[in-house]
XYZ file of C-alpha atoms in Angstrom:
472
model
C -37.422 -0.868 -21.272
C -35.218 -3.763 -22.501
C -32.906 -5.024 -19.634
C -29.674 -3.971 -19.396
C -26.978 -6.162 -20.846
C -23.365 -6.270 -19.408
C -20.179 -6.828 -21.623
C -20.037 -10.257 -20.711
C -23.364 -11.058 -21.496
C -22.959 -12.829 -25.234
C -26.686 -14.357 -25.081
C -28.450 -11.357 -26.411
C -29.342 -10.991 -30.105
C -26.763 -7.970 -31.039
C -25.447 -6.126 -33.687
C -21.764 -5.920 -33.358
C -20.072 -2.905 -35.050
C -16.395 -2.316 -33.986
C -15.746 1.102 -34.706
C -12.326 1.479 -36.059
C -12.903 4.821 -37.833
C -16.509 5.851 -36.394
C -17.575 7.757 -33.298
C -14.752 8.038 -30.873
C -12.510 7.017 -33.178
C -13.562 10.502 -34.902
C -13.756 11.724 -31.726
C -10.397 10.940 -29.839
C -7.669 9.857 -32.387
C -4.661 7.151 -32.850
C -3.574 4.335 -30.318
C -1.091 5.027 -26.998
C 0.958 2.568 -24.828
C -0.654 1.525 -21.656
C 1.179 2.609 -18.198
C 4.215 0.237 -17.155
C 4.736 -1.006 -13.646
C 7.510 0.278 -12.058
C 9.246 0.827 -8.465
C 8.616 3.861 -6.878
C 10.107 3.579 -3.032
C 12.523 1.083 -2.119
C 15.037 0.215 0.833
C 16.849 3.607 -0.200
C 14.247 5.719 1.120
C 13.709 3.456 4.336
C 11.642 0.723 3.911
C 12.020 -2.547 5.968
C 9.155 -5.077 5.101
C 6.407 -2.706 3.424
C 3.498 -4.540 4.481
C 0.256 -1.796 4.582
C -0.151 1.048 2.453
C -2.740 4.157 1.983
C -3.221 6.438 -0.725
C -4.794 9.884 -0.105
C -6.844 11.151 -3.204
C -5.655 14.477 -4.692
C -9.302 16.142 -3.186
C -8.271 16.326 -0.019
C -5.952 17.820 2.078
C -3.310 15.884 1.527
C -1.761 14.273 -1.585
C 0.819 11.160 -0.220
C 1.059 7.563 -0.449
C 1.899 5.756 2.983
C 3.453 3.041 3.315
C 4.069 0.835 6.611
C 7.355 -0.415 7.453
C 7.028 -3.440 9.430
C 10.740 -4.488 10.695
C 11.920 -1.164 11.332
C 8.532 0.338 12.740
C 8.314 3.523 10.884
C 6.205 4.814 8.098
C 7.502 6.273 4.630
C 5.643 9.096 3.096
C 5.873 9.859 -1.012
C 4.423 12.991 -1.905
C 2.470 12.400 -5.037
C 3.009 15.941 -5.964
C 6.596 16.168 -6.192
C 8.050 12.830 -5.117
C 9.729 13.840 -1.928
C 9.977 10.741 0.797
C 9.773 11.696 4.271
C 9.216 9.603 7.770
C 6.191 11.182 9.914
C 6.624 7.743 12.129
C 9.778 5.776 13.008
C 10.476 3.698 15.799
C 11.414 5.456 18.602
C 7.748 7.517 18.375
C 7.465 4.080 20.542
C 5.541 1.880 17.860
C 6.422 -1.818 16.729
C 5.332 -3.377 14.082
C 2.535 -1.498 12.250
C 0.298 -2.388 10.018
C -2.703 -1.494 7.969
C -2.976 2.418 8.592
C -5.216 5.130 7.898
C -4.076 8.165 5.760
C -2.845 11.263 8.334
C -1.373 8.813 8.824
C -3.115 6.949 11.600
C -0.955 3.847 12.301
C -1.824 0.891 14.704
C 1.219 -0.663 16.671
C 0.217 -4.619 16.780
C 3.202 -5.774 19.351
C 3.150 -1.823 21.350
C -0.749 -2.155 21.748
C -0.835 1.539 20.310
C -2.243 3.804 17.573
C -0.363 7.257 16.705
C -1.261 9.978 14.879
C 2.368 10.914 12.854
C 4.662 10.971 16.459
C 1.316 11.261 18.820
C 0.095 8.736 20.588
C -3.777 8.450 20.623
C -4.573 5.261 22.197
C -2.767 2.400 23.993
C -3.617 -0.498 26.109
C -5.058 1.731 28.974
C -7.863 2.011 26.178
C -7.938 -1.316 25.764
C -6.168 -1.800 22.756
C -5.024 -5.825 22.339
C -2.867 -6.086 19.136
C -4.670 -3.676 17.515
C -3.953 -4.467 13.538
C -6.029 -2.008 10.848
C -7.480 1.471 11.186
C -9.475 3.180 9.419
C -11.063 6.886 9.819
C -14.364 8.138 9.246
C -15.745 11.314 7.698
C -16.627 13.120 11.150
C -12.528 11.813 12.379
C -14.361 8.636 14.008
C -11.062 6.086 14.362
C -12.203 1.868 14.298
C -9.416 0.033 15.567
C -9.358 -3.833 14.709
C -7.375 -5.335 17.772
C -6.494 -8.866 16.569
C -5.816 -10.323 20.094
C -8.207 -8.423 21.931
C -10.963 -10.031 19.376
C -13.080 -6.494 18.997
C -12.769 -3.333 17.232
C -13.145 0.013 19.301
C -13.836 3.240 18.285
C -12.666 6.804 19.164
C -14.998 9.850 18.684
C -13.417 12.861 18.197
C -13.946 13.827 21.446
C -11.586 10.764 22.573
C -14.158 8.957 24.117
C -13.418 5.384 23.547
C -16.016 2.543 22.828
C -16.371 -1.268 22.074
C -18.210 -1.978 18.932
C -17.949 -5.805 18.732
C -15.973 -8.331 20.742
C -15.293 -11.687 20.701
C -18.739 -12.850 20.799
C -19.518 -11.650 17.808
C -23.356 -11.139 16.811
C -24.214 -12.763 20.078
C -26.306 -16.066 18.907
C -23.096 -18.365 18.459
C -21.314 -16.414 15.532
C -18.169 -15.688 17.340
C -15.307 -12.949 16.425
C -11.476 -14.454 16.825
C -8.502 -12.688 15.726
C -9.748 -9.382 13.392
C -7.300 -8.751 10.962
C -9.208 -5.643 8.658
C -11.538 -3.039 9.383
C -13.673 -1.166 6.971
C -16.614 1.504 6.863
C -19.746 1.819 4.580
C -21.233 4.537 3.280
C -23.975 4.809 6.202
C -21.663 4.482 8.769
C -21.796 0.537 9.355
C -18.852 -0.893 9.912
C -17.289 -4.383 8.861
C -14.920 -6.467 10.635
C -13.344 -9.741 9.079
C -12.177 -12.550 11.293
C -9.181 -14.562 10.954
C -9.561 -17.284 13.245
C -13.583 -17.359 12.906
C -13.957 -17.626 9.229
C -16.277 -15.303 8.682
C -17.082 -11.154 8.626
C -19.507 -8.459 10.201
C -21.823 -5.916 9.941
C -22.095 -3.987 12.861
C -24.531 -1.226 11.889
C -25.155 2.476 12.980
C -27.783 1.648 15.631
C -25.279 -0.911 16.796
C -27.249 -3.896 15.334
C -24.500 -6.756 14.927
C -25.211 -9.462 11.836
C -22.740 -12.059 10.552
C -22.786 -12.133 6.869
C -20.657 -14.530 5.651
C -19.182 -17.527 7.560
C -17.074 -20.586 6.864
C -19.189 -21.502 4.304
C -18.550 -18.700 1.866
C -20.592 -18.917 -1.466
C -21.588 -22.555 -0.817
C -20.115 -25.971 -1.848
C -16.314 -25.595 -2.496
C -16.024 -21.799 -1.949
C -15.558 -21.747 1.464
C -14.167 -18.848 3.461
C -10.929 -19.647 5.493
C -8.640 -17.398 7.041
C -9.832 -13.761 5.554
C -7.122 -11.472 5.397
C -9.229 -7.815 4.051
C -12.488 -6.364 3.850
C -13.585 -3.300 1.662
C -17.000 -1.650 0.899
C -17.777 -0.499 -2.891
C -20.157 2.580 -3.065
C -22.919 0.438 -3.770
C -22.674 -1.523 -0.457
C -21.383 -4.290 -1.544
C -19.036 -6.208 0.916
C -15.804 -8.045 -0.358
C -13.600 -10.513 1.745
C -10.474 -12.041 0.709
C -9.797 -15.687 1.765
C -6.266 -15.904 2.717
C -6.432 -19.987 3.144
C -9.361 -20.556 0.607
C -7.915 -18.273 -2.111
C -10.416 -16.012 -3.391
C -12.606 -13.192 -3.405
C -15.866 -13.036 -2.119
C -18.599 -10.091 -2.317
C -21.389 -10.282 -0.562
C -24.340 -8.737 -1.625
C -26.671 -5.926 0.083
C -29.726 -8.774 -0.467
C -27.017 -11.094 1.569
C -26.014 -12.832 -1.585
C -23.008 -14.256 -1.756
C -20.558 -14.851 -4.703
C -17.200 -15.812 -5.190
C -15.741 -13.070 -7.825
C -12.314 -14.300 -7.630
C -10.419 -17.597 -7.161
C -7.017 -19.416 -7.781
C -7.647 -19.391 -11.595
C -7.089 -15.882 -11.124
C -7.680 -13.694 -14.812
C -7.991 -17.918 -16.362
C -4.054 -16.773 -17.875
C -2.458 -16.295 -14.479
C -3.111 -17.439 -11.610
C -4.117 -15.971 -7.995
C -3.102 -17.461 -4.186
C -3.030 -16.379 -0.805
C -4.907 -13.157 -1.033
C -3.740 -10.554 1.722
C -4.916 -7.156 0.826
C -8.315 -5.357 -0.947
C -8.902 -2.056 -1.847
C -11.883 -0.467 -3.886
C -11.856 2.942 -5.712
C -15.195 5.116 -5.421
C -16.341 3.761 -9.060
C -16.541 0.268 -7.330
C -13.224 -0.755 -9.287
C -11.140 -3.819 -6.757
C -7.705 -5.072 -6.482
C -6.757 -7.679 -4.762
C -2.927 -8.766 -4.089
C -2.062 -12.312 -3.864
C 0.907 -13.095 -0.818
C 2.148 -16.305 -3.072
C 0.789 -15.593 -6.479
C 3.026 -12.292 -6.395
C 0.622 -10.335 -8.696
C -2.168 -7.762 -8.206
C -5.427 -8.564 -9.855
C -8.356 -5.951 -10.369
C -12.011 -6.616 -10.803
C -13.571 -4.068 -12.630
C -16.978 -2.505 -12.564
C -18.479 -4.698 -15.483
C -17.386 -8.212 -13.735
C -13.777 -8.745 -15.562
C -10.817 -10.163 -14.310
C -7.048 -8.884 -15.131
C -3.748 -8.776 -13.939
C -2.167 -5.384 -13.701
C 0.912 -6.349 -11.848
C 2.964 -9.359 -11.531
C 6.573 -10.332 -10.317
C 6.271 -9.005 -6.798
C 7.948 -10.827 -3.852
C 5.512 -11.266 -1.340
C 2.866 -8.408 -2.098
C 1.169 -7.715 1.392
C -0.540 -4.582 0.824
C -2.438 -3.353 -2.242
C -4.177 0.816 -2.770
C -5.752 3.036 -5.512
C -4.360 6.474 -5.716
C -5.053 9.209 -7.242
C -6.164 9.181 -11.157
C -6.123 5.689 -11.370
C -2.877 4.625 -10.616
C -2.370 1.377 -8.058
C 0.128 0.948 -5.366
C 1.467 -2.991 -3.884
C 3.770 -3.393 -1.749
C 6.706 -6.341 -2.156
C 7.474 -7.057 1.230
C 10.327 -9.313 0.738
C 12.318 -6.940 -2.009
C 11.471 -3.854 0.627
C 9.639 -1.975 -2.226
C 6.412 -0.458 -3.374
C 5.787 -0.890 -7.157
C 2.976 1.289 -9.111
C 0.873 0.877 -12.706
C -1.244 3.185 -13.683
C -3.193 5.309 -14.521
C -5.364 2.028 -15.407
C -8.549 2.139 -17.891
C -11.045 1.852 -15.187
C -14.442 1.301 -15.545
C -16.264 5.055 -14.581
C -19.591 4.792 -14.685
C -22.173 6.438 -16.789
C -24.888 8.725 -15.719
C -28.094 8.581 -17.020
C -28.750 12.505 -17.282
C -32.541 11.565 -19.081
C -33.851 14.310 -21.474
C -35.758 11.407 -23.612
C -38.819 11.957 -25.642
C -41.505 12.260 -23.996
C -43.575 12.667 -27.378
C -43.729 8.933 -27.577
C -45.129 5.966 -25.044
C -41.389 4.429 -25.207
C -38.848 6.036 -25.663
C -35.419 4.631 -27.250
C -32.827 3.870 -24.247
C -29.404 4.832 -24.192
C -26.720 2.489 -21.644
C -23.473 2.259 -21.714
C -20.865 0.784 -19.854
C -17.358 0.563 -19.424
C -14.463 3.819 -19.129
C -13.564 6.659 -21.220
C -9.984 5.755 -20.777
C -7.634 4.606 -22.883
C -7.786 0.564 -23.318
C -11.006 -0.239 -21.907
C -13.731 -1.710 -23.389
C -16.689 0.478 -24.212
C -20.493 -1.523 -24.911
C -23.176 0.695 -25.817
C -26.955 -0.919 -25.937
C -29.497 0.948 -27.618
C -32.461 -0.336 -26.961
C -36.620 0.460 -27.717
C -36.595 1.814 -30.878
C -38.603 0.666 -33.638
C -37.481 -1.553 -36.373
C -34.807 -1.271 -38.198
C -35.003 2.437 -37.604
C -32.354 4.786 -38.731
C -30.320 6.431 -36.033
C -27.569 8.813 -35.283
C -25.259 9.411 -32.251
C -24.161 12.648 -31.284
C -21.057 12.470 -29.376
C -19.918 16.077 -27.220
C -16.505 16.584 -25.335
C -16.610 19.170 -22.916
C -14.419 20.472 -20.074
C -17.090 20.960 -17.382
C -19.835 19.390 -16.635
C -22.788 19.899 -18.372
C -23.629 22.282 -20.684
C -27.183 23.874 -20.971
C -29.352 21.532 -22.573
C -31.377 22.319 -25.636
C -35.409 21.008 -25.875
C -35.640 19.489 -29.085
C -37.675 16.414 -30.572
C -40.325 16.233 -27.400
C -37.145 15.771 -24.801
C -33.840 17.594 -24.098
C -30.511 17.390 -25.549
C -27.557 17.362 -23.873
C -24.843 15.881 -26.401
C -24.405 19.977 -27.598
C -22.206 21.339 -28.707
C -21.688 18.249 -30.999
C -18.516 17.241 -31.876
C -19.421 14.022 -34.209
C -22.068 12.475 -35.135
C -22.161 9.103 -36.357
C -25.113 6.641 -37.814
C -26.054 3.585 -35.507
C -27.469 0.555 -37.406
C -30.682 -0.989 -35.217
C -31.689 -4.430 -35.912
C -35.291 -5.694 -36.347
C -36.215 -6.178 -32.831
C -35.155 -2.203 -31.885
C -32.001 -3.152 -30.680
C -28.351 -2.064 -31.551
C -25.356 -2.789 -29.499
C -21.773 -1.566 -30.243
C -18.489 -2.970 -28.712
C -15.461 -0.600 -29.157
C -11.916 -0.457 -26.792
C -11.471 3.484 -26.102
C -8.854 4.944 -27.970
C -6.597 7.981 -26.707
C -7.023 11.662 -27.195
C -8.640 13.110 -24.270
C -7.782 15.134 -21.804
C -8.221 13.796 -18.027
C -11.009 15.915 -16.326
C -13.011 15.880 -19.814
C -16.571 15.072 -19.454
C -18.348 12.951 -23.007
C -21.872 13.115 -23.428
C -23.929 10.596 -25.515
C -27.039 10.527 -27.386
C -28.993 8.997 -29.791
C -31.510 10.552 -32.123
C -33.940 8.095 -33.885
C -36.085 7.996 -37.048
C -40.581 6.841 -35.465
C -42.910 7.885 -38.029
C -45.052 7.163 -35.007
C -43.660 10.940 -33.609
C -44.692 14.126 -34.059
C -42.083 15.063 -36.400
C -40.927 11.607 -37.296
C -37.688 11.584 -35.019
C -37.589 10.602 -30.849
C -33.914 11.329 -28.946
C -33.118 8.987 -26.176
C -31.664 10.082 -22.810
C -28.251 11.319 -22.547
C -25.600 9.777 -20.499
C -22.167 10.965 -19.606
C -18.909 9.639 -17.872
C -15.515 12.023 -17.435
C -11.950 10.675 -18.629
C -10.059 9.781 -15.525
């Protein structure tokens, strides 16, 4: 199998077809207008300094965006579902200042050494909370507390039993924790800690085994890491810290690589500074919003760079919701501003069904979202010469549908919608580069596959896997 090429891989040998009138142009239709930023709470519905915000997604129980008030120590609530704004916290539930919550929501008091649950308290300082600054929940209702002055991060069981993961000397052999300022949880349970005053982040996994992973030296040379502000975890376990003081994104690899994905030069048009705030969807999508820059930048799923929002005042706080759509606060104009939904990058699953008539099958990839603006690279790869090909193309509403054995493998891409011939070039290869148009509705799952002329098969024709992605 030929290795996988990314979009922004322009090395390769390819044959470019853009595909004006061909597959999903067939498939989908004519062009739309991409989602506009716009305000969606401001001082009018109570906010004072919006400086942390959550966004619940629309599977679970609840459906709101949550937004910390800083100045007047309460926390506005917009229903996603029908836009009412309601308070679960204000200040006399006896909190001050909060700051990065959890949804519920779960808000941390960083000057009333607290942590309520909407108007209950669930921890204070009698549980050793020290300027406690982020929380986040876990799946089993687990609550990690980052206490910026008490340099640790505690957790809660659900049975209330409270317990010090990490404290100020950090991993124990010299790498010291000083002032946390974001908390964050992997998939297996480890969680990560970035420290403000230390220069560095944590690991602290689920046998309790502490490691530093990224100091003051960030990615080497000139990408240091001062002053980091956030810390998220993608699905793939890959870590990403924002450097308030040393302006830029860095992820940090499961190997322990690490790489700065994101600097001053922001998207190379605009430019990015003082990053405060990180979020990452479940596709592995980030956006990052800069304190001085004013904008919101994303970092998509194939390594790009854009801005999606700009003229903020102050932007402290940054969230996906729901379907795509973002959420940054502007802490100085006491608002929350929204774009979306965004053409994010969904990834493709390989759902196989290949030939198996052959020793090498030809190789479907694809990458990039079925949504409306992004780009869309499709790699074809092991199949012999020069051969002729055809893509089927199928939109359907659930998930799969039965596949049919056919050609030595299984296809998937039924019932076909459009079909459409794919030129391959004489070392096997074809590549296509297209920008999805509109058409689809969101939920709808499209299934690819290719099926290819090999005198060398029984029957003279081999089908590659199938892969499939659903319109956000």
């Amino acid at each position: 199998m030929k290795t996988p090429i990314p979009a922004s891989d322009r090395s390769h040998p390819r044959l470019r077809a853009r595909l004006g009138a061909t597959l999903l142009a067939l498939l989908l239709g004519a062009a739309a207008v991409p989602a506009q930023q716009q305000v969606v709470l401001d001082a009018s519905d109570g906010l004072d300094g919006p400086i942390s915000l959550d966004a619940t997604s629309s599977t679970t129980p609840f459906n709101y965006l949550e937004v910390s008030s800083y100045r007047n120590g309460s926390v506005v609530r917009l229903s996603l579902a029908d836009g009412v704004v309601t308070k679960p916290v204000v200040s006399s539930d006896g909190i001050s200042q909060p700051w990065r919550l959890a949804p519920g929501p779960y808000v941390p008091g960083v000057f009333t050494d607290n942590v309520l649950l909407g108007s209950t308290q669930l921890l204070d300082a009698s549980d050793g909370l020290d300027g406690p600054i982020a929380v986040v929940r876990g799946p089993d209702g687990s609550l990690y507390v980052a206490c910026r002055d008490g340099d640790n991060v505690l957790k809660r069981a659900p049975d209330g039993t409270v317990t010090e993961l990490i404290d100020a000397t950090g991993d124990g052999a010299g790498a010291v924790l000083d002032h946390p300022y974001d908390v964050a949880l992997g998939a297996d349970g480890s969680v990560y800690v970035c420290g403000w005053l230390s220069h560095n982040a944590f690991r602290v996994a689920p046998d309790g085994t502490i490691t530093e992973i990224v100091d003051v030296n960030g990615a080497g040379g000139s990408e240091l890491l001062i002053n980091p502000t956030s810390v998220v975890v993608d699905p793939a376990g890959r870590v990403y810290v924002a450097g308030w003081w040393s302006n830029n994104v860095l992820r940090v690899d499961p190997d322990g690589t690490v790489t700065k994905v994101l600097g001053i030069q922001g998207d190379g048009t605009n430019s990015f500074a003082f990053p405060t705030d990180l979020d990452v969807d479940v596709h592995g999508n980030v956006v990052a919003c800069g304190e001085t820059s004013n904008n919101v930048m994303l970092l998509d799923t194939l390594g790009g760079v854009s801005q999606i929002m700009s003229g903020l005042s102050r932007p402290m706080g940054v969230a996906f919701g729901p379907d795509g759509v973002v959420y940054a606060t502007s802490y100085n104009s006491d608002e929350v501003h929204a774009v979306g939904p965004l053409p994010l990058l969904l990834p493709w699953q390989d759902l196989g069904g290949a030939s198996t008539i052959v020793p090498t099958p030809p190789r479907l990839e694809t990458y990039g979202a079925a949504s409306v603006g992004a780009e869309v690279v499709q790699h074809l790869s092991d199949a012999p010469p020069a051969a002729l090909a055809i893509e089927w193309a199928a939109a359907l509403p659930s998930s799969l549908t039965s596949p049919v054995p056919a050609f030595g493998g299984l296809v998937y891409a039924v019932p076909k919608l459009v079909q459409v011939p794919i030129a391959v070039d004489t070392t096997g290869n074809s590549v296509v580069e297209l920008t999805w148009p509109p058409g689809l509705p969101s939920g709808t799952w499209v299934i690819l596959q290719t099926f290819v002329a090999d005198p060398s098969a029984p029957g003279g024709v081999t089908v590659s896997n199938a892969v499939r992605t659903r319109t956000p």
